[in-house]
Tab-separated table of C-alpha atoms in Angstrom:
chain	number	residue	atom	x	y	z
A	1	GLY	CA	65.336	-14.066	-10.851
A	2	MET	CA	63.200	-11.410	-12.433
A	3	PRO	CA	64.809	-7.932	-12.680
A	4	TYR	CA	63.511	-5.357	-10.188
A	5	ASP	CA	61.884	-3.125	-12.854
A	6	LYS	CA	60.054	-6.089	-14.333
A	7	LYS	CA	58.922	-7.175	-10.863
A	8	ARG	CA	57.596	-3.686	-10.200
A	9	ALA	CA	55.817	-3.583	-13.551
A	10	PHE	CA	54.363	-7.048	-12.950
A	11	GLY	CA	53.181	-5.993	-9.471
A	12	ALA	CA	51.572	-2.864	-10.909
A	13	LEU	CA	49.754	-4.956	-13.506
A	14	ILE	CA	48.437	-7.299	-10.805
A	15	GLY	CA	47.335	-4.259	-8.795
A	16	ILE	CA	45.417	-2.883	-11.751
A	17	LEU	CA	43.700	-6.222	-12.307
A	18	ILE	CA	42.706	-6.454	-8.639
A	19	PHE	CA	41.495	-2.852	-8.712
A	20	GLN	CA	39.334	-3.517	-11.769
A	21	GLN	CA	37.992	-6.754	-10.331
A	22	HIS	CA	36.769	-5.007	-7.184
A	23	GLY	CA	35.260	-2.089	-9.043
A	24	GLY	CA	37.796	0.568	-8.202
A	25	THR	CA	37.653	0.410	-4.399
A	26	ALA	CA	41.037	2.143	-4.078
A	27	ASN	CA	39.743	5.107	-6.047
A	28	ASN	CA	36.595	5.092	-3.911
A	29	ALA	CA	38.659	5.271	-0.733
A	30	ALA	CA	40.643	8.239	-2.016
A	31	ALA	CA	37.498	10.033	-3.132
A	32	ALA	CA	35.892	9.471	0.257
A	33	VAL	CA	38.701	11.499	1.831
A	34	GLU	CA	39.285	14.196	-0.789
A	35	GLY	CA	35.788	14.382	-2.224
A	36	TRP	CA	34.288	13.143	-5.485
A	37	ARG	CA	35.085	15.086	-8.623
A	38	LEU	CA	32.334	15.966	-11.057
A	39	GLY	CA	32.081	13.085	-13.528
A	40	SER	CA	33.977	10.591	-11.352
A	41	ILE	CA	31.114	8.926	-9.480
A	42	PRO	CA	30.730	5.405	-10.936
A	43	ASN	CA	27.838	4.394	-13.180
A	44	PRO	CA	25.864	1.683	-11.314
A	45	TYR	CA	24.765	0.110	-14.594
A	46	GLU	CA	28.394	-0.384	-15.673
A	47	GLN	CA	30.317	-0.541	-12.356
A	48	LYS	CA	27.872	-2.164	-9.973
A	49	HIS	CA	30.508	-3.338	-7.458
A	50	ALA	CA	32.050	0.119	-7.262
A	51	CYS	CA	28.559	1.365	-6.341
A	52	GLY	CA	28.075	-1.283	-3.653
A	53	LEU	CA	25.598	-3.382	-5.666
A	54	GLU	CA	25.431	-7.082	-6.434
A	55	GLU	CA	23.172	-6.451	-9.433
A	56	ALA	CA	23.097	-3.447	-11.755
A	57	GLY	CA	20.574	-0.828	-10.718
A	58	GLY	CA	19.929	2.881	-10.371
A	59	LEU	CA	21.763	3.439	-7.067
A	60	CYS	CA	25.413	4.293	-6.440
A	61	ASP	CA	26.821	4.242	-2.899
A	62	PRO	CA	30.576	4.286	-3.587
A	63	ASP	CA	31.542	5.214	-0.024
A	64	GLY	CA	29.493	2.425	1.600
A	65	ILE	CA	27.211	4.767	3.531
A	66	LEU	CA	24.172	2.470	3.314
A	67	SER	CA	23.848	-1.043	4.616
A	68	PRO	CA	23.673	-3.815	1.971
A	69	GLU	CA	20.043	-4.463	2.940
A	70	ALA	CA	19.100	-0.821	2.411
A	71	ARG	CA	20.727	-0.768	-1.027
A	72	VAL	CA	18.651	-3.771	-2.074
A	73	LYS	CA	15.429	-2.162	-0.838
A	74	VAL	CA	16.117	1.166	-2.558
A	75	VAL	CA	16.912	-0.529	-5.879
A	76	ASN	CA	13.769	-2.667	-5.563
A	77	VAL	CA	11.606	0.446	-5.149
A	78	MET	CA	13.299	1.981	-8.201
A	79	ARG	CA	12.447	-1.153	-10.176
A	80	ALA	CA	8.865	-0.958	-8.963
A	81	ILE	CA	8.667	2.628	-10.210
A	82	ARG	CA	10.049	1.559	-13.575
A	83	ALA	CA	7.578	-1.330	-13.804
A	84	ASP	CA	4.403	0.262	-12.477
A	85	THR	CA	4.333	3.920	-13.555
A	86	SER	CA	3.157	5.407	-16.820
A	87	VAL	CA	3.903	8.693	-18.559
A	88	LYS	CA	3.157	10.090	-21.998
A	89	CYS	CA	6.262	11.277	-23.848
A	90	PRO	CA	6.377	14.300	-26.192
A	91	ASP	CA	6.279	11.992	-29.244
A	92	GLY	CA	3.038	10.426	-27.983
A	93	SER	CA	4.577	7.137	-26.853
A	94	GLU	CA	3.881	5.638	-23.417
A	95	LYS	CA	6.854	5.059	-21.122
A	96	SER	CA	7.451	4.728	-17.407
A	97	PHE	CA	9.401	6.970	-15.051
A	98	GLU	CA	12.957	6.053	-14.087
A	99	VAL	CA	14.597	7.065	-10.817
A	100	GLY	CA	18.282	7.054	-9.921
A	101	ALA	CA	20.136	8.006	-6.736
A	102	ALA	CA	23.679	8.583	-5.554
A	103	LEU	CA	25.066	9.440	-2.141
A	104	VAL	CA	28.674	10.266	-1.371
A	105	ASN	CA	30.647	11.432	1.629
A	106	ARG	CA	31.546	14.768	0.077
A	107	MET	CA	32.033	16.682	-3.160
A	108	HIS	CA	35.528	17.796	-4.131
A	109	PRO	CA	36.135	21.475	-3.205
A	110	ASP	CA	37.503	22.224	-6.695
A	111	ASP	CA	34.090	21.514	-8.209
A	112	TRP	CA	32.047	23.793	-5.970
A	113	VAL	CA	29.983	26.401	-7.831
A	114	SER	CA	30.846	29.731	-6.203
A	115	GLY	CA	30.604	28.151	-2.760
A	116	ASN	CA	26.894	27.469	-3.299
A	117	LYS	CA	25.819	24.036	-1.992
A	118	LYS	CA	22.484	24.011	-3.793
A	119	GLU	CA	23.960	24.891	-7.185
A	120	THR	CA	26.813	22.410	-6.693
A	121	THR	CA	24.542	19.484	-5.800
A	122	LYS	CA	22.267	20.464	-8.696
A	123	VAL	CA	25.217	20.323	-11.114
A	124	PHE	CA	26.284	16.920	-9.732
A	125	ALA	CA	22.732	15.577	-10.045
A	126	GLN	CA	22.411	16.905	-13.597
A	127	GLU	CA	25.715	15.344	-14.628
A	128	LEU	CA	24.817	11.973	-13.110
A	129	GLY	CA	21.401	11.892	-14.759
A	130	ASP	CA	22.900	12.716	-18.156
A	131	ARG	CA	25.845	10.302	-17.887
A	132	TRP	CA	23.848	7.418	-16.447
A	133	GLY	CA	21.071	7.942	-18.994
A	134	ILE	CA	18.248	8.138	-16.433
A	135	GLY	CA	14.924	8.150	-18.265
A	136	ASP	CA	14.169	7.324	-21.904
A	137	LEU	CA	15.776	9.065	-24.850
A	138	GLY	CA	13.536	11.892	-26.037
A	139	CYS	CA	11.029	11.418	-23.218
A	140	ASN	CA	12.643	13.451	-20.385
A	141	ASN	CA	11.088	11.161	-17.778
A	142	GLY	CA	13.940	10.735	-15.284
A	143	VAL	CA	14.388	11.697	-11.617
A	144	LEU	CA	17.785	11.759	-9.877
A	145	LEU	CA	18.315	12.087	-6.111
A	146	PHE	CA	21.799	13.140	-4.996
A	147	LEU	CA	23.113	13.466	-1.422
A	148	SER	CA	26.462	14.671	-0.121
A	149	ILE	CA	26.649	13.587	3.514
A	150	GLN	CA	29.530	15.668	4.877
A	151	ASP	CA	28.355	18.685	2.872
A	152	ARG	CA	24.926	18.098	4.463
A	153	PHE	CA	22.963	18.814	1.316
A	154	ALA	CA	20.598	16.893	-0.963
A	155	TYR	CA	19.042	17.657	-4.333
A	156	ILE	CA	16.355	16.043	-6.511
A	157	LYS	CA	16.760	16.759	-10.242
A	158	THR	CA	13.842	16.252	-12.605
A	159	ALA	CA	13.612	16.340	-16.391
A	160	VAL	CA	10.995	18.320	-18.317
A	161	VAL	CA	8.279	15.642	-18.365
A	162	SER	CA	8.929	14.203	-14.906
A	163	GLN	CA	8.784	17.740	-13.474
A	164	THR	CA	5.102	17.958	-14.445
A	165	VAL	CA	4.376	15.200	-11.901
A	166	MET	CA	7.327	15.440	-9.516
A	167	THR	CA	6.988	19.221	-9.165
A	168	ASP	CA	9.674	21.402	-7.611
A	169	SER	CA	7.541	21.838	-4.475
A	170	CYS	CA	7.187	18.047	-4.151
A	171	SER	CA	10.944	17.673	-4.534
A	172	GLU	CA	11.532	20.224	-1.774
A	173	MET	CA	9.051	18.436	0.492
A	174	VAL	CA	10.696	15.050	-0.014
A	175	ILE	CA	14.020	16.612	0.974
A	176	ASP	CA	12.416	18.331	3.985
A	177	SER	CA	10.927	15.060	5.231
A	178	MET	CA	14.371	13.412	5.060
A	179	LYS	CA	16.046	16.011	7.260
A	180	PRO	CA	15.201	14.594	10.722
A	181	LEU	CA	16.529	11.186	9.685
A	182	LEU	CA	19.634	12.659	8.060
A	183	LYS	CA	20.379	14.738	11.154
A	184	GLY	CA	20.185	11.560	13.209
A	185	GLY	CA	22.507	9.673	10.877
A	186	GLN	CA	19.699	7.297	9.823
A	187	TYR	CA	20.794	7.219	6.196
A	188	ASP	CA	19.174	3.858	5.400
A	189	ASP	CA	15.742	5.077	6.464
A	190	ALA	CA	16.210	8.529	4.923
A	191	LEU	CA	16.942	7.214	1.431
A	192	LEU	CA	14.306	4.466	1.572
A	193	GLN	CA	11.689	6.974	2.727
A	194	ALA	CA	12.636	9.354	-0.091
A	195	VAL	CA	12.299	6.782	-2.886
A	196	LEU	CA	9.018	5.529	-1.392
A	197	GLN	CA	7.673	9.084	-1.407
A	198	ILE	CA	8.888	9.608	-4.968
A	199	ASN	CA	7.137	6.337	-5.831
A	200	ASP	CA	3.871	7.674	-4.401
A	201	VAL	CA	4.143	10.965	-6.280
A	202	LEU	CA	4.967	9.369	-9.644
A	203	LYS	CA	2.040	6.952	-9.213
A	204	GLY	CA	-0.340	9.855	-8.625
A	205	LYS	CA	-1.056	9.083	-4.990
A	206	SER	CA	-1.836	11.746	-2.441
A	207	PHE	CA	1.212	13.577	-1.192
A	208	ARG	CA	1.479	16.501	1.170
A	209	GLY	CA	1.584	19.637	-0.928
A	210	SER	CA	0.679	17.983	-4.232
A	211	GLU	CA	-2.847	19.348	-4.157
A	212	PRO	CA	-2.628	23.145	-4.253
A	213	THR	CA	-4.933	25.325	-2.225
A	214	SER	CA	-7.441	27.456	-4.079
A	215	LEU	CA	-5.283	30.581	-4.381
A	216	PRO	CA	-2.157	28.757	-5.627
A	217	PHE	CA	-4.386	26.785	-8.014
A	218	MET	CA	-5.714	30.048	-9.487
A	219	LEU	CA	-2.183	31.354	-9.908
A	220	HIS	CA	-1.101	28.121	-11.612
A	221	PHE	CA	-4.094	28.413	-13.956
A	222	MET	CA	-3.250	32.023	-14.784
A	223	LEU	CA	0.412	31.391	-15.476
A	224	ASN	CA	-0.365	28.378	-17.676
A	225	ASN	CA	-2.680	30.406	-19.896
A	226	LEU	CA	-1.195	33.897	-20.004
A	227	CYS	CA	1.129	33.070	-22.883
A	228	ILE	CA	-1.736	31.729	-24.983
A	229	ILE	CA	-3.793	34.878	-24.497
A	230	ASN	CA	-1.330	37.240	-26.109
A	231	MET	CA	1.795	36.037	-27.914
A	232	LEU	CA	2.921	39.648	-28.467
A	233	PHE	CA	4.006	39.811	-24.844
A	234	ILE	CA	5.833	36.493	-24.752
A	235	ILE	CA	8.937	37.774	-22.951
A	236	ALA	CA	6.972	39.655	-20.315
A	237	CYS	CA	4.671	36.663	-20.002
A	238	TRP	CA	7.476	34.247	-19.163
A	239	LYS	CA	8.922	36.674	-16.627
A	240	LEU	CA	5.513	36.979	-14.986
A	241	ARG	CA	5.158	33.193	-15.143
A	242	ALA	CA	8.392	32.797	-13.194
A	243	VAL	CA	7.219	35.272	-10.539
A	244	LEU	CA	3.763	33.702	-10.221
A	245	THR	CA	5.250	30.209	-10.072
A	246	ARG	CA	7.425	31.226	-7.137
A	247	VAL	CA	4.503	32.942	-5.385
A	248	ALA	CA	2.288	29.883	-5.923
A	249	TRP	CA	5.005	27.583	-4.585
A	250	LEU	CA	5.529	29.774	-1.507
A	251	LEU	CA	1.797	29.905	-0.779
A	252	ASP	CA	1.528	26.161	-1.218
A	253	TYR	CA	4.560	25.532	0.990
A	254	VAL	CA	3.390	27.889	3.767
A	255	THR	CA	-0.115	26.414	3.674
A	256	ASN	CA	1.174	22.876	4.087
A	257	LEU	CA	3.752	23.875	6.676
A	258	CYS	CA	1.004	25.428	8.795
A	259	GLY	CA	-1.214	22.388	8.242
A	260	ARG	CA	1.524	20.018	9.369
A	261	ARG	CA	2.241	22.098	12.462
A	262	ARG	CA	-1.461	22.076	13.387
A	263	ALA	CA	-1.481	18.299	12.943
A	264	GLU	CA	1.606	17.922	15.126
A	265	LEU	CA	0.057	20.167	17.785
A	266	ASP	CA	-3.123	18.080	17.851
A	267	LEU	CA	-1.051	14.902	18.094
A	268	ARG	CA	0.905	16.215	21.099
A	269	ARG	CA	-2.305	17.398	22.782
A	270	GLU	CA	-3.903	13.988	22.281
A	271	GLN	CA	-0.871	12.240	23.735
A	272	THR	CA	-1.066	14.482	26.817
A	273	GLU	CA	-4.807	13.919	27.133
A	274	LEU	CA	-4.448	10.143	26.964
A	275	GLU	CA	-2.026	10.248	29.888
A	276	ARG	CA	-4.695	11.874	32.057
A	277	SER	CA	-7.455	10.072	33.912
A	278	GLU	CA	-10.263	8.910	31.632
A	279	PHE	CA	-12.713	11.371	33.174
A	280	ASP	CA	-10.281	14.243	33.800
A	281	GLN	CA	-10.777	15.670	30.310
A	282	THR	CA	-9.437	19.023	29.120
A	283	MET	CA	-10.506	18.721	25.461
A	284	CYS	CA	-13.501	17.581	23.464
A	285	PRO	CA	-12.732	14.148	21.951
A	286	ILE	CA	-14.716	14.917	18.803
A	287	CYS	CA	-13.328	18.301	17.682
A	288	LEU	CA	-10.062	18.042	19.666
A	289	GLU	CA	-10.414	21.613	20.948
A	290	GLN	CA	-9.812	22.643	24.545
A	291	PHE	CA	-12.892	23.188	26.666
A	292	ALA	CA	-11.608	26.418	28.174
A	293	THR	CA	-10.534	28.194	24.966
A	294	SER	CA	-12.961	26.729	22.436
A	295	ALA	CA	-15.570	28.823	20.694
A	296	HIS	CA	-18.102	25.989	21.168
A	297	ALA	CA	-20.772	27.115	23.604
A	298	GLY	CA	-21.364	24.819	26.597
A	299	ARG	CA	-20.427	21.260	27.265
A	300	THR	CA	-22.408	18.105	27.932
A	301	ILE	CA	-21.576	15.374	30.451
A	302	LEU	CA	-23.077	12.014	29.514
A	303	SER	CA	-24.246	9.409	32.013
A	304	CYS	CA	-20.934	7.560	31.497
A	305	ARG	CA	-19.195	10.765	32.768
A	306	HIS	CA	-17.422	11.558	29.478
A	307	LYS	CA	-17.534	15.234	28.500
A	308	PHE	CA	-18.088	16.803	25.065
A	309	HIS	CA	-18.962	20.158	23.560
A	310	SER	CA	-22.733	20.268	23.391
A	311	ALA	CA	-22.769	21.046	19.661
A	312	CYS	CA	-20.315	18.231	18.936
A	313	ILE	CA	-22.154	15.496	20.821
A	314	GLU	CA	-25.551	16.597	19.494
A	315	SER	CA	-24.247	16.271	15.955
A	316	TRP	CA	-22.716	12.902	16.843
A	317	VAL	CA	-25.874	11.356	18.326
A	318	ASP	CA	-27.813	12.277	15.198
A	319	GLN	CA	-25.929	9.409	13.563
A	320	GLN	CA	-24.792	7.297	16.557
A	321	THR	CA	-26.657	6.331	19.720
A	322	ASN	CA	-23.732	5.643	22.026
A	323	CYS	CA	-20.849	7.522	23.611
A	324	PRO	CA	-17.951	7.685	21.136
A	325	LEU	CA	-15.384	6.977	23.879
A	326	CYS	CA	-17.233	3.944	25.238
A	327	ARG	CA	-17.596	2.338	21.836
A	328	ALA	CA	-15.306	-0.603	21.227
A	329	ASP	CA	-16.083	-1.131	17.558
A	330	ILE	CA	-13.642	1.334	16.015
A	331	GLU	CA	-10.979	-0.720	14.259
A	332	GLY	CA	-7.438	0.488	13.750
A	333	PRO	CA	-3.824	-0.466	14.516
A	334	ILE	CA	-2.132	0.584	17.744
A	335	ALA	CA	1.414	0.126	18.973
A	336	PRO	CA	2.287	-3.228	20.629
A	337	GLU	CA	3.038	-1.484	23.919
A	338	ASP	CA	-0.481	-0.001	23.949
A	339	GLU	CA	-2.065	-3.436	23.479
A	340	THR	CA	-0.898	-4.402	26.978
A	341	ARG	CA	-2.657	-1.454	28.597
A	342	PRO	CA	-6.110	-1.791	30.220
A	343	GLN	CA	-8.968	-2.684	27.899
A	344	ASP	CA	-10.849	0.523	28.724
A	345	PHE	CA	-7.862	2.528	27.442
A	346	GLN	CA	-7.739	1.037	23.954
A	347	PRO	CA	-11.182	2.253	22.764
A	348	ARG	CA	-10.210	5.795	23.796
A	349	LEU	CA	-6.899	5.504	21.963
A	350	ARG	CA	-8.493	4.194	18.777
A	351	PHE	CA	-11.168	6.881	18.824
A	352	TYR	CA	-8.639	9.683	19.298
A	353	LEU	CA	-6.557	8.290	16.425
A	354	SER	CA	-9.642	8.152	14.205
A	355	ARG	CA	-10.389	11.818	15.009
A	356	LEU	CA	-6.839	12.775	14.073
A	357	GLU	CA	-7.332	11.051	10.729
A	358	HIS	CA	-10.668	12.829	10.252
A	359	ARG	CA	-9.257	16.235	11.184
A	360	HIS	CA	-5.940	15.890	9.305
A	361	PRO	CA	-6.458	13.368	6.478
A	362	LEU	CA	-3.260	14.386	4.684
A	363	TYR	CA	-1.068	13.612	7.663
A	364	PHE	CA	-2.625	10.651	9.473
A	365	THR	CA	-3.984	7.305	8.395
A	366	THR	CA	-5.016	4.139	10.211
A	367	SER	CA	-5.879	1.894	7.286
A	368	ASP	CA	-5.422	3.376	3.815
A	369	SER	CA	-1.879	2.779	2.539
A	370	SER	CA	-2.127	5.467	-0.174
A	371	ASN	CA	-1.288	8.187	2.373
A	372	HIS	CA	0.981	6.071	4.545
A	373	LEU	CA	4.073	8.222	4.099
A	374	LEU	CA	2.317	11.259	5.515
A	375	THR	CA	1.889	9.746	8.981
A	376	LEU	CA	3.572	11.761	11.714
A	377	GLY	CA	4.914	8.660	13.446
A	378	ARG	CA	2.380	8.297	16.252
A	379	ASN	CA	3.087	5.603	18.878
A	380	ASP	CA	6.791	5.790	17.945
A	381	GLY	CA	6.270	3.037	15.346
A	382	TYR	CA	8.017	4.859	12.522
A	383	GLU	CA	10.698	2.284	11.706
A	384	LYS	CA	8.166	-0.562	11.751
A	385	ASN	CA	5.812	1.480	9.535
A	386	LEU	CA	8.562	2.270	7.030
A	387	GLN	CA	9.234	-1.438	6.609
A	388	SER	CA	5.522	-2.137	6.138
A	389	PHE	CA	5.299	0.655	3.543
A	390	TYR	CA	8.184	-0.909	1.646
A	391	GLU	CA	6.560	-4.347	1.784
A	392	SER	CA	3.286	-2.859	0.552
A	393	VAL	CA	4.982	-1.327	-2.497
A	394	MET	CA	6.777	-4.580	-3.252
A	395	SER	CA	3.625	-6.676	-2.960
A	396	GLN	CA	1.745	-4.389	-5.358
A	397	SER	CA	4.524	-4.129	-7.927
A	398	SER	CA	4.366	-6.135	-11.133
A	399	GLY	CA	8.132	-6.077	-11.695
A	400	SER	CA	10.020	-5.155	-8.559
A	401	SER	CA	12.327	-8.160	-8.522
A	402	GLY	CA	15.098	-9.322	-10.788
A	403	SER	CA	17.680	-7.342	-12.697
A	404	SER	CA	16.797	-3.894	-13.951
A	405	GLY	CA	19.082	-4.209	-16.955
A	406	CYS	CA	22.655	-3.291	-17.710
A	407	SER	CA	22.027	0.362	-18.516
A	408	GLY	CA	19.711	3.268	-17.904
A	409	GLY	CA	17.021	4.238	-20.349
A	410	GLY	CA	19.393	6.450	-22.340
A	411	GLY	CA	17.647	9.709	-21.479
A	412	GLY	CA	18.944	12.810	-19.768
A	413	PHE	CA	18.023	16.040	-18.027
A	414	GLY	CA	17.751	18.778	-20.618
A	415	GLY	CA	15.680	21.505	-18.946
A	416	GLY	CA	13.413	20.368	-16.141
A	417	GLY	CA	13.663	21.501	-12.542
A	418	GLY	CA	14.219	20.168	-9.063
A	419	GLY	CA	14.600	21.102	-5.431
A	420	GLY	CA	17.138	20.740	-2.684
A	421	GLY	CA	17.962	21.575	0.890
A	422	GLY	CA	20.476	21.191	3.687
A	423	TRP	CA	20.174	19.630	7.115
């Protein structure tokens, strides 16, 4: 028979071959327990099976956190971004944005940056973007999303050119919108939502916080032109630019945070109102303000017994001749469970939803898919809506199917910015 040492060597060789064939699953299992070292997360363009993929793409899920279906959807959205976006590179050439993502159970404690989660996830994201070659060489057009589940932190890293569209405030907002799903362990939905939002931003569609208010806009204008005005003060100018950028971001963030909270408050008030009797109204259906606390003077009761603020209904009848709550011609989707309710309830529901869209256009929509990711999940149809948003992106994409190639674009993340947060 074969000597023991030769048997052991032969067994080790077979083990190595099996390990390589399955993409390094043994190493993945060890890393899942101890944490992934900086530079050890597989490259999905070169080690697709180790990243949980059947075809090479921009996603690596070495610990199997996502379902196979979710991985396919996320990679498809990344391909759609690569196929359907456009950006002008510093050399004048036209390219498209490229997005990559990685999520792991945890980062190895030896690679933590002074115990700082944000800096550590930023370093991991930077390293992945550089090593994977996300974006095109010399164009700086890549975006990399990195999540560490047990460390409960996520970071979006952008390169210099991609940062001009995917701003730091947008990156922070994408992370913020993931937090409720991440807290609930809904990792499939969290990652799919994030790449869909990134898709919207990179395609120039409306996104909460992407349009600055007037004061932040003025600050952005000032900081972008100060250095041109007087080159003698270049150092002081860049320091002031950094301060003004932060102030502008904070103003923008606070403005949108307040706007979202007002939208959520109106949504809750509408839900409460719809549970009341049709004629036991506490708020005006047009302006959505309470009768008792509103500044509107007086109220009008129509012959159908519906109540409105006098100023609101007078303005309404200048353009319409019927009661807005009795109308049945307002189109818009409602939840399946609401379709079984009495017919006189549905016109009220549709009208209230239309007023939410009118009052908070950045956060609610009933028909236009360009703002679909800003919906606050009315009628508890969030999961169904997320699937429809994904299908909408896929149907509009010119190249969302098929292989994305065997490598990234060869770019990297010199400079740029990003944003992150914990949950």
